[in-house]
Coordinates of C-alpha atoms in Angstrom, one line a residue:
M1 CA -29.2 35.2 16.6
K2 CA -30.3 31.9 18.3
S3 CA -31.9 30.8 15.0
H4 CA -28.7 31.5 13.1
M5 CA -26.7 29.5 15.6
R6 CA -29.2 26.7 15.5
N7 CA -29.1 26.6 11.7
K8 CA -25.3 26.6 11.8
A9 CA -25.3 23.6 14.3
V10 CA -27.8 21.7 12.0
F11 CA -25.5 22.4 9.0
T12 CA -22.5 21.3 10.9
G13 CA -24.3 18.1 11.9
V14 CA -25.3 17.3 8.4
I15 CA -21.8 17.9 7.1
F16 CA -20.4 15.6 9.8
L17 CA -23.0 12.8 9.0
F18 CA -22.1 13.2 5.3
L19 CA -18.4 12.9 5.8
S20 CA -18.9 9.9 8.1
A21 CA -21.0 8.2 5.5
V22 CA -18.3 8.9 2.8
I23 CA -15.6 7.5 5.1
F24 CA -17.7 4.5 5.9
F25 CA -18.4 3.9 2.2
I26 CA -14.6 4.2 1.3
I27 CA -13.7 1.7 4.0
L28 CA -16.4 -0.7 3.0
Y29 CA -15.5 -0.4 -0.7
S30 CA -11.8 -0.9 0.1
N31 CA -12.6 -4.0 2.1
L32 CA -14.8 -5.4 -0.6
I33 CA -12.1 -4.8 -3.2
G34 CA -9.5 -6.5 -0.9
I35 CA -11.7 -9.5 -0.5
W36 CA -12.3 -9.7 -4.2
K37 CA -8.6 -9.6 -4.9
D38 CA -7.9 -12.4 -2.4
L39 CA -10.6 -14.6 -3.8
R40 CA -9.2 -14.1 -7.3
R41 CA -5.7 -15.0 -6.1
F42 CA -7.1 -18.2 -4.5
S43 CA -8.7 -19.1 -7.8
K44 CA -5.8 -18.3 -10.1
M45 CA -2.6 -19.2 -8.2
D46 CA -0.9 -22.5 -7.7
Y47 CA -0.5 -23.5 -4.0
E48 CA -0.7 -26.3 -1.5
G49 CA -1.4 -24.1 1.5
A50 CA -3.3 -20.9 2.2
F51 CA -2.8 -18.3 5.0
F52 CA -5.4 -15.8 5.9
S53 CA -6.3 -14.1 9.1
M54 CA -8.6 -11.9 11.1
Y55 CA -5.7 -9.6 12.0
D56 CA -2.9 -8.1 9.9
I57 CA -0.4 -10.6 8.7
S58 CA 1.4 -8.4 6.1
C59 CA 4.7 -8.9 7.9
Y60 CA 4.6 -12.7 7.3
R61 CA 6.3 -13.8 4.1
E62 CA 4.9 -16.3 1.7
E63 CA 8.3 -17.6 0.6
D64 CA 9.1 -18.7 4.2
F65 CA 6.3 -21.3 4.0
A66 CA 7.9 -22.9 1.0
A67 CA 11.5 -22.6 2.2
Y68 CA 11.1 -23.8 5.7
R69 CA 7.8 -25.7 5.8
G70 CA 7.9 -27.1 2.4
V71 CA 4.4 -25.9 1.5
L72 CA 3.8 -23.6 -1.4
T73 CA 1.5 -21.1 0.3
V74 CA -0.6 -18.1 -0.9
K75 CA -1.3 -15.4 1.7
A76 CA -4.4 -13.2 1.7
E77 CA -3.9 -9.5 2.0
Q78 CA -7.3 -8.5 3.4
P79 CA -8.0 -9.3 7.0
V80 CA -11.1 -11.5 7.5
E81 CA -13.6 -9.6 9.7
R82 CA -16.7 -11.8 9.6
W83 CA -17.7 -15.4 9.9
S84 CA -19.2 -15.4 6.4
V85 CA -16.0 -14.1 4.8
L86 CA -14.0 -16.9 6.6
S87 CA -16.4 -19.4 5.0
R88 CA -16.1 -17.7 1.5
Y89 CA -12.3 -18.0 1.6
L90 CA -12.4 -21.6 2.6
D91 CA -15.0 -22.3 -0.2
R92 CA -12.8 -20.7 -2.8
I93 CA -9.6 -22.5 -1.6
F94 CA -11.2 -25.9 -1.6
S95 CA -13.0 -25.4 -5.0
S96 CA -9.7 -24.3 -6.7
K97 CA -7.7 -26.5 -9.0
N98 CA -5.2 -27.0 -6.2
T99 CA -4.7 -30.0 -3.9
V100 CA -4.7 -28.2 -0.6
T101 CA -2.8 -29.8 2.3
N102 CA -2.6 -26.9 4.8
V103 CA -4.7 -24.1 5.9
F104 CA -3.0 -21.5 8.1
L105 CA -5.5 -19.4 10.0
G106 CA -5.1 -16.3 12.2
L107 CA -8.2 -16.3 14.4
D108 CA -9.2 -13.7 17.0
P109 CA -11.6 -15.3 19.5
V110 CA -12.6 -12.0 20.9
V111 CA -13.8 -10.7 17.4
L112 CA -15.5 -14.1 16.8
W113 CA -17.4 -13.8 20.1
E114 CA -18.4 -10.2 19.3
K115 CA -19.6 -11.3 15.8
S116 CA -21.7 -14.0 17.6
Q117 CA -23.3 -11.1 19.6
H118 CA -22.0 -12.6 22.9
K119 CA -24.5 -15.4 22.6
E120 CA -23.5 -19.0 23.2
E121 CA -26.0 -20.6 20.8
K122 CA -25.0 -18.2 18.0
W123 CA -21.3 -19.0 18.7
V124 CA -21.9 -22.7 18.4
K125 CA -23.9 -22.3 15.2
N126 CA -21.4 -20.0 13.6
L127 CA -18.4 -22.1 14.5
D128 CA -20.0 -25.3 13.2
Q129 CA -21.3 -23.7 10.0
Y130 CA -18.3 -21.5 9.0
L131 CA -15.4 -23.5 10.3
I132 CA -15.9 -27.0 11.9
S133 CA -17.8 -28.2 8.9
Y134 CA -14.7 -27.7 6.8
I135 CA -12.4 -29.3 9.4
T136 CA -14.5 -32.4 9.6
A137 CA -15.0 -32.7 5.9
R138 CA -11.2 -32.3 5.2
Q139 CA -9.6 -34.7 7.6
G140 CA -6.5 -34.9 5.3
V141 CA -6.0 -31.1 5.6
S142 CA -4.0 -29.6 8.5
F143 CA -5.6 -26.6 10.0
D144 CA -2.9 -24.6 11.9
I145 CA -4.5 -21.8 13.9
L146 CA -2.5 -18.9 15.3
L147 CA -4.1 -16.8 18.0
P148 CA -3.1 -13.1 18.3
T149 CA -0.5 -11.9 20.7
Y150 CA -1.4 -8.4 21.7
P151 CA 0.9 -6.0 23.7
L152 CA 0.7 -6.2 27.5
S153 CA -0.7 -2.6 27.5
N154 CA -3.7 -3.8 25.5
W155 CA -4.5 -6.3 28.3
T156 CA -3.9 -3.9 31.2
E157 CA -6.4 -1.4 29.7
L158 CA -9.2 -3.9 30.1
S159 CA -11.3 -4.0 33.2
A160 CA -11.2 -7.2 35.2
S161 CA -14.5 -8.4 33.8
Q162 CA -13.4 -7.6 30.2
L163 CA -10.2 -9.5 30.7
E164 CA -12.1 -12.5 32.0
E165 CA -14.6 -12.3 29.1
N166 CA -11.9 -12.1 26.5
L167 CA -9.9 -15.0 27.9
D168 CA -13.2 -17.0 28.1
S169 CA -13.6 -16.5 24.4
Y170 CA -10.0 -17.9 23.9
S171 CA -10.8 -20.8 26.1
R172 CA -14.1 -21.5 24.3
L173 CA -12.4 -21.6 20.9
I174 CA -9.6 -23.9 22.2
E175 CA -12.1 -26.2 23.8
D176 CA -14.3 -26.4 20.7
L177 CA -11.5 -27.0 18.2
G178 CA -8.8 -28.7 20.3
G179 CA -10.3 -32.1 20.0
Y180 CA -9.9 -32.4 16.2
S181 CA -6.8 -34.4 15.2
N182 CA -6.1 -32.1 12.1
V183 CA -6.3 -28.9 14.2
H184 CA -3.2 -27.3 15.9
I185 CA -3.6 -24.1 17.8
Y186 CA -0.7 -21.8 18.9
F187 CA -0.5 -19.0 21.4
L188 CA 2.5 -16.9 22.6
G189 CA 0.4 -14.3 24.4
G190 CA 1.9 -15.1 27.8
E191 CA 5.5 -14.7 26.8
Q192 CA 6.9 -11.6 28.6
W193 CA 9.7 -11.1 26.1
L194 CA 7.0 -10.7 23.4
I195 CA 4.2 -8.7 25.0
A196 CA 6.1 -6.4 27.4
N197 CA 8.3 -4.8 24.7
P198 CA 6.3 -2.3 22.7
A199 CA 9.0 -2.2 20.0
N200 CA 7.8 -5.7 19.0
Y201 CA 4.6 -4.2 17.6
L202 CA 3.5 -1.9 14.8
E203 CA 0.1 -0.3 14.7
R204 CA -3.0 -2.1 16.0
G205 CA -1.0 -4.7 17.8
Q206 CA 0.6 -6.1 14.6
T207 CA 3.9 -7.7 15.2
N208 CA 6.8 -6.3 13.2
E209 CA 8.7 -8.3 10.6
D210 CA 11.4 -9.7 12.8
V211 CA 8.9 -10.8 15.4
S212 CA 6.4 -12.2 12.9
R213 CA 9.2 -14.3 11.3
K214 CA 10.2 -15.6 14.7
I215 CA 6.6 -16.5 15.5
F216 CA 6.4 -18.3 12.2
F217 CA 9.4 -20.4 13.0
Y218 CA 8.2 -21.3 16.5
T219 CA 4.6 -22.2 15.4
F220 CA 4.0 -23.2 11.8
C221 CA 7.5 -24.6 11.5
D222 CA 8.5 -26.1 14.8
Q223 CA 5.0 -26.7 16.2
E224 CA 6.0 -25.1 19.5
Y225 CA 3.7 -23.0 21.8
Q226 CA 0.8 -25.3 21.1
I227 CA -2.2 -24.5 23.3
T228 CA -4.7 -27.3 24.1
P229 CA -7.7 -27.7 26.4
A230 CA -5.2 -29.5 28.8
N231 CA -2.6 -26.7 29.1
S232 CA -4.7 -23.6 28.3
S233 CA -5.4 -22.7 32.0
V234 CA -1.7 -22.7 32.8
L235 CA -0.8 -20.5 29.8
F236 CA -3.7 -18.1 30.5
E237 CA -2.7 -17.9 34.2
R238 CA 0.8 -16.8 33.1
L239 CA -0.8 -14.0 31.1
T240 CA -3.3 -13.0 33.8
S241 CA -0.6 -12.8 36.5
Q242 CA 1.5 -10.5 34.3
V243 CA -1.6 -8.3 33.7
E244 CA -2.5 -8.2 37.4
Q245 CA 1.1 -7.5 38.5
E246 CA 1.4 -4.6 35.9
R247 CA -1.9 -3.1 37.2
E248 CA -1.0 -3.3 40.8
S249 CA 2.6 -2.2 40.4
P250 CA 3.3 -0.8 36.9
T251 CA 6.9 -1.2 35.7
V252 CA 8.7 2.1 35.4
Y253 CA 11.5 2.1 32.9
P254 CA 14.1 4.9 32.9
D255 CA 13.6 7.5 30.2
L256 CA 16.8 7.3 28.1
S257 CA 15.5 9.1 25.1
D258 CA 18.3 11.6 25.3
W259 CA 20.9 8.8 25.1
C260 CA 22.8 7.1 22.3
I261 CA 24.0 3.7 23.3
F262 CA 26.5 1.7 21.2
F263 CA 26.7 -2.1 21.8
F264 CA 30.0 -3.6 20.8
G265 CA 30.1 -7.3 21.2
D266 CA 29.9 -10.8 19.7
S267 CA 26.9 -13.0 18.9
V268 CA 25.3 -12.4 22.2
F269 CA 24.3 -9.0 20.6
D270 CA 24.3 -10.3 17.0
Y271 CA 22.1 -13.4 17.5
F272 CA 18.9 -11.4 17.0
S273 CA 18.0 -8.3 15.0
G274 CA 15.7 -5.5 15.7
S275 CA 13.4 -5.4 18.7
L276 CA 14.3 -9.0 19.7
S277 CA 18.0 -8.2 20.2
I278 CA 19.4 -6.9 23.5
P279 CA 19.9 -3.4 22.0
G280 CA 16.3 -3.6 20.7
V281 CA 15.0 -4.4 24.1
V282 CA 16.8 -1.4 25.6
N283 CA 15.4 0.8 22.8
G284 CA 11.9 -0.4 23.1
L285 CA 11.6 0.0 26.9
T286 CA 13.6 3.3 27.4
G287 CA 13.4 5.2 24.1
A288 CA 17.2 5.3 23.9
R289 CA 18.7 5.4 20.4
T290 CA 20.6 2.1 20.2
Y291 CA 23.2 0.9 17.7
N292 CA 23.8 -2.8 17.6
L293 CA 27.5 -3.3 16.8
G294 CA 27.5 -7.0 17.6
Y295 CA 29.4 -9.4 15.3
S296 CA 29.1 -13.2 15.5
G297 CA 32.5 -14.8 16.2
A298 CA 34.1 -11.6 17.3
S299 CA 36.5 -11.6 20.3
A300 CA 38.3 -9.0 22.3
T301 CA 41.6 -10.5 21.5
E302 CA 43.4 -9.9 18.3
D303 CA 44.2 -13.3 16.9
P304 CA 44.6 -14.7 13.3
M305 CA 41.9 -17.2 14.1
A306 CA 39.4 -14.6 15.4
V307 CA 36.7 -13.4 13.0
L308 CA 37.0 -9.8 14.2
S309 CA 38.6 -8.2 17.2
F310 CA 37.3 -5.5 19.6
N311 CA 40.0 -3.0 18.5
Y312 CA 39.4 -3.6 14.8
M313 CA 35.7 -2.8 15.4
V314 CA 36.4 0.3 17.5
N315 CA 38.9 1.7 14.9
H316 CA 36.4 1.1 12.0
F317 CA 33.7 2.8 14.1
L318 CA 35.9 5.9 14.7
E319 CA 36.9 6.0 11.1
L320 CA 33.3 5.6 9.9
N321 CA 34.6 2.7 7.8
T322 CA 32.0 0.1 6.8
G323 CA 34.4 -2.0 4.7
G324 CA 35.7 -5.4 5.4
V325 CA 32.7 -6.7 7.3
D326 CA 29.6 -8.8 6.4
K327 CA 26.9 -6.5 5.1
N328 CA 24.2 -8.8 6.6
S329 CA 25.6 -8.3 10.1
N330 CA 24.2 -6.2 12.8
Y331 CA 27.6 -4.5 13.1
Y332 CA 27.4 -3.3 9.5
R333 CA 23.8 -2.1 9.8
G334 CA 24.4 -0.4 13.1
L335 CA 27.5 1.4 11.8
V336 CA 25.6 2.6 8.7
D337 CA 22.8 3.9 10.8
Y338 CA 25.2 5.7 13.0
I339 CA 26.9 7.4 10.1
E340 CA 23.6 8.4 8.5
E341 CA 21.8 9.7 11.6
D342 CA 22.1 12.9 13.6
H343 CA 22.9 12.3 17.3
E344 CA 23.9 15.8 18.4
D345 CA 23.0 16.8 21.9
K346 CA 22.7 13.1 23.0
K347 CA 24.4 11.6 25.9
C348 CA 26.7 8.7 24.9
C349 CA 27.3 5.3 26.4
F350 CA 29.4 2.4 25.0
V351 CA 28.4 -1.1 26.2
I352 CA 31.1 -3.6 25.6
E353 CA 30.5 -7.4 25.8
F354 CA 33.3 -9.9 24.9
G355 CA 34.8 -12.9 26.5
L356 CA 33.0 -16.0 25.4
N357 CA 34.8 -16.4 22.1
D358 CA 38.1 -15.5 23.9
Y359 CA 37.4 -18.4 26.3
F360 CA 36.2 -20.8 23.6
G361 CA 39.3 -20.1 21.5
G362 CA 41.6 -20.6 24.4
R363 CA 43.1 -17.1 24.1
T364 CA 45.5 -15.8 26.8
V365 CA 43.7 -13.9 29.6
E366 CA 46.5 -11.6 30.6
N367 CA 50.1 -10.7 29.8
P368 CA 51.8 -9.8 33.2
L369 CA 54.5 -7.9 31.3
D370 CA 52.3 -5.8 29.1
G371 CA 48.8 -4.8 30.3
Y372 CA 47.9 -3.4 26.8
D373 CA 48.9 -6.5 24.9
V374 CA 46.1 -6.8 22.3
G375 CA 47.0 -10.5 21.9
T376 CA 45.4 -11.1 25.3
Y377 CA 41.8 -10.6 26.5
A378 CA 42.5 -8.1 29.2
G379 CA 45.1 -6.2 27.1
A380 CA 42.6 -5.9 24.2
L381 CA 39.9 -4.6 26.5
R382 CA 42.2 -2.0 28.0
T383 CA 43.3 -0.8 24.6
G384 CA 39.8 -0.6 23.2
V385 CA 38.5 1.2 26.3
K386 CA 41.4 3.6 26.2
T387 CA 40.8 4.4 22.5
L388 CA 37.1 5.1 23.2
Q389 CA 37.9 7.3 26.3
D390 CA 40.3 9.4 24.2
A391 CA 37.8 9.8 21.4
Y392 CA 34.7 10.4 23.6
P393 CA 36.0 11.7 26.9
E394 CA 32.4 12.6 28.1
A395 CA 31.0 9.2 27.3
E396 CA 30.0 6.6 29.8
I397 CA 31.5 3.1 29.3
L398 CA 29.9 0.0 30.6
L399 CA 31.9 -3.2 30.4
L400 CA 29.9 -6.5 30.6
A401 CA 31.5 -9.6 32.1
P402 CA 30.8 -12.7 30.1
T403 CA 27.5 -14.5 30.8
Y404 CA 27.4 -18.1 32.0
A405 CA 27.8 -20.8 29.4
E406 CA 26.7 -24.4 29.7
V407 CA 29.3 -25.7 27.3
F408 CA 32.7 -27.0 28.3
S409 CA 31.3 -28.3 31.6
G410 CA 29.8 -25.0 32.5
G411 CA 33.0 -23.1 31.7
T412 CA 35.2 -25.2 34.0
E413 CA 37.3 -26.7 31.2
I414 CA 40.5 -25.0 29.9
N415 CA 40.7 -24.5 26.1
G416 CA 44.0 -24.2 24.3
V417 CA 47.5 -24.1 25.8
N418 CA 47.3 -20.6 27.2
G419 CA 43.6 -20.3 28.0
G420 CA 41.8 -20.3 31.3
V421 CA 38.4 -21.3 32.7
L422 CA 35.4 -19.0 32.0
T423 CA 35.6 -17.2 35.4
D424 CA 39.2 -16.2 34.6
Y425 CA 37.8 -14.0 31.8
V426 CA 35.0 -12.8 34.1
D427 CA 37.5 -11.7 36.7
A428 CA 39.7 -10.0 34.1
A429 CA 36.7 -7.9 32.8
L430 CA 36.0 -6.8 36.4
R431 CA 39.6 -6.0 37.0
V432 CA 40.0 -4.0 33.7
A433 CA 36.8 -2.0 34.5
E434 CA 38.1 -1.0 37.9
E435 CA 41.6 -0.1 36.6
M436 CA 40.2 2.0 33.7
G437 CA 37.6 3.8 35.8
V438 CA 34.6 2.5 33.8
H439 CA 31.3 0.9 34.9
C440 CA 31.0 -2.9 35.0
L441 CA 28.0 -5.2 35.0
N442 CA 28.8 -8.8 36.2
N443 CA 26.5 -10.7 34.0
Y444 CA 28.1 -14.0 35.1
A445 CA 27.1 -13.6 38.7
D446 CA 24.2 -11.1 38.7
S447 CA 22.1 -11.5 35.5
G448 CA 20.2 -14.5 36.7
I449 CA 21.5 -16.8 34.0
N450 CA 23.3 -19.7 35.7
A451 CA 23.5 -23.5 35.7
D452 CA 20.0 -23.8 37.1
S453 CA 18.3 -21.3 34.8
Q454 CA 20.3 -21.7 31.6
A455 CA 17.7 -23.9 29.9
R456 CA 15.1 -21.1 30.3
Y457 CA 17.3 -18.3 29.0
L458 CA 19.9 -19.8 26.6
T459 CA 18.9 -21.3 23.3
D460 CA 22.0 -23.6 22.9
G461 CA 23.8 -23.3 26.2
V462 CA 25.6 -20.1 25.0
H463 CA 23.3 -17.6 23.1
P464 CA 20.5 -15.9 24.9
N465 CA 17.1 -16.8 23.6
E466 CA 14.3 -14.2 23.4
A467 CA 13.7 -14.5 27.2
G468 CA 17.4 -14.2 27.8
S469 CA 17.8 -11.2 25.6
F470 CA 14.9 -9.5 27.4
L471 CA 16.5 -10.3 30.8
L472 CA 19.9 -9.0 29.8
G473 CA 18.4 -6.0 28.2
N474 CA 16.6 -5.1 31.4
C475 CA 19.8 -5.5 33.4
I476 CA 21.6 -3.1 31.1
L477 CA 18.9 -0.5 30.9
E478 CA 18.5 -0.5 34.7
Y479 CA 22.3 0.1 35.1
I480 CA 22.4 2.9 32.5
G481 CA 19.2 4.3 34.1
S482 CA 21.1 4.5 37.5
I483 CA 24.0 6.3 35.7
S484 CA 21.6 8.7 34.2
S485 CA 20.0 9.4 37.5
E486 CA 23.3 10.1 39.1
N487 CA 24.3 12.4 36.3

């Protein structure tokens, strides 16, 4: 009996080793084929720039380099995993028939350090042989290096010593390459709006398409987020402090996976798509199913000069009508998703954000003779809220007061003949919420976006940037989380 069991164990071990060898061979063969295809493209195609990386860059688009950077660029499909492959790609690029002006590189310092066997002398030798030799020989070529931006959870899983070693490898690469005039290095890894939202990432820490495109614009286009030997310690300290804080006191987001949340609003919601938008932040951090029904230029008030009104949007939503709106808008995509998806047994919440375009357009705040006058801001809010209450009596409704805006002297100027200052619209939203018995979040006073912080959170004095969207998304999810707890 023991002999039989021993033979069975040996047979199982042999099968395991065989299957492991087969899988290893398949992966190796696939990598070799991928490298061969990339080298062939570098030889055959016409280009001025080449983009290849040690991590997955499939969500970056070749056409963006030509359209926004003015550089016809070919992108490799196979991630570079070794120093020698990095060198082979550069050899093929510079020996092609093309006049190459730009090399865009995605380098992972941690992998490079591992491939140097954690030895300083080997690191120096590899870096000089496989990269610096090309940088110094091609002074007319710009080498733009993008360092990876992994999720915050990846960093918190490391021990203190591992974190220190990994960041040391980043510092080492920046120190060794930062002195060359034709090298520019970019790093966004300390940005909370990016690394704290898991919805920004696909598998293996790869940023999704919306986020990858935003990173492309910030770095290779606008040359922002440059990291140098002079500022690296500050940027790494920002990342380290987030990691340490998350370890000591992990952020607990409410579980809203049994909620459907509909975001009616203007360009505050529509400015970004996907995980970078305010609804995307709420989805990524809570698991709620969110529908972005924002539409740029929309106002609460019905006005011939308005792009869309709140009540128009609500009626189309209730009629499941996708006509009459821009198909590239978040409103259209959100409505289509809502129509196509099943959301039975989900709790429902409507988040309503209007007021900035009402203020900018000088629309009347209130009609004292008719509280439901849709030609006024407050009347339009009452009418839309009442329509939603009638259609969804069990739903929660959260009205957002307008956020602070830097324009028009911080909202203190009056626009139009019948308009008011920005705080008049804020007060009206608070008043309507109390009258209608719905929730209200005073983003003007309580969000943290104000005259002192607007440069940090607003991209143009009006629209939230990525950090602002992350901040407002957190305010909203915390409020809905409190509603969920009370229920």
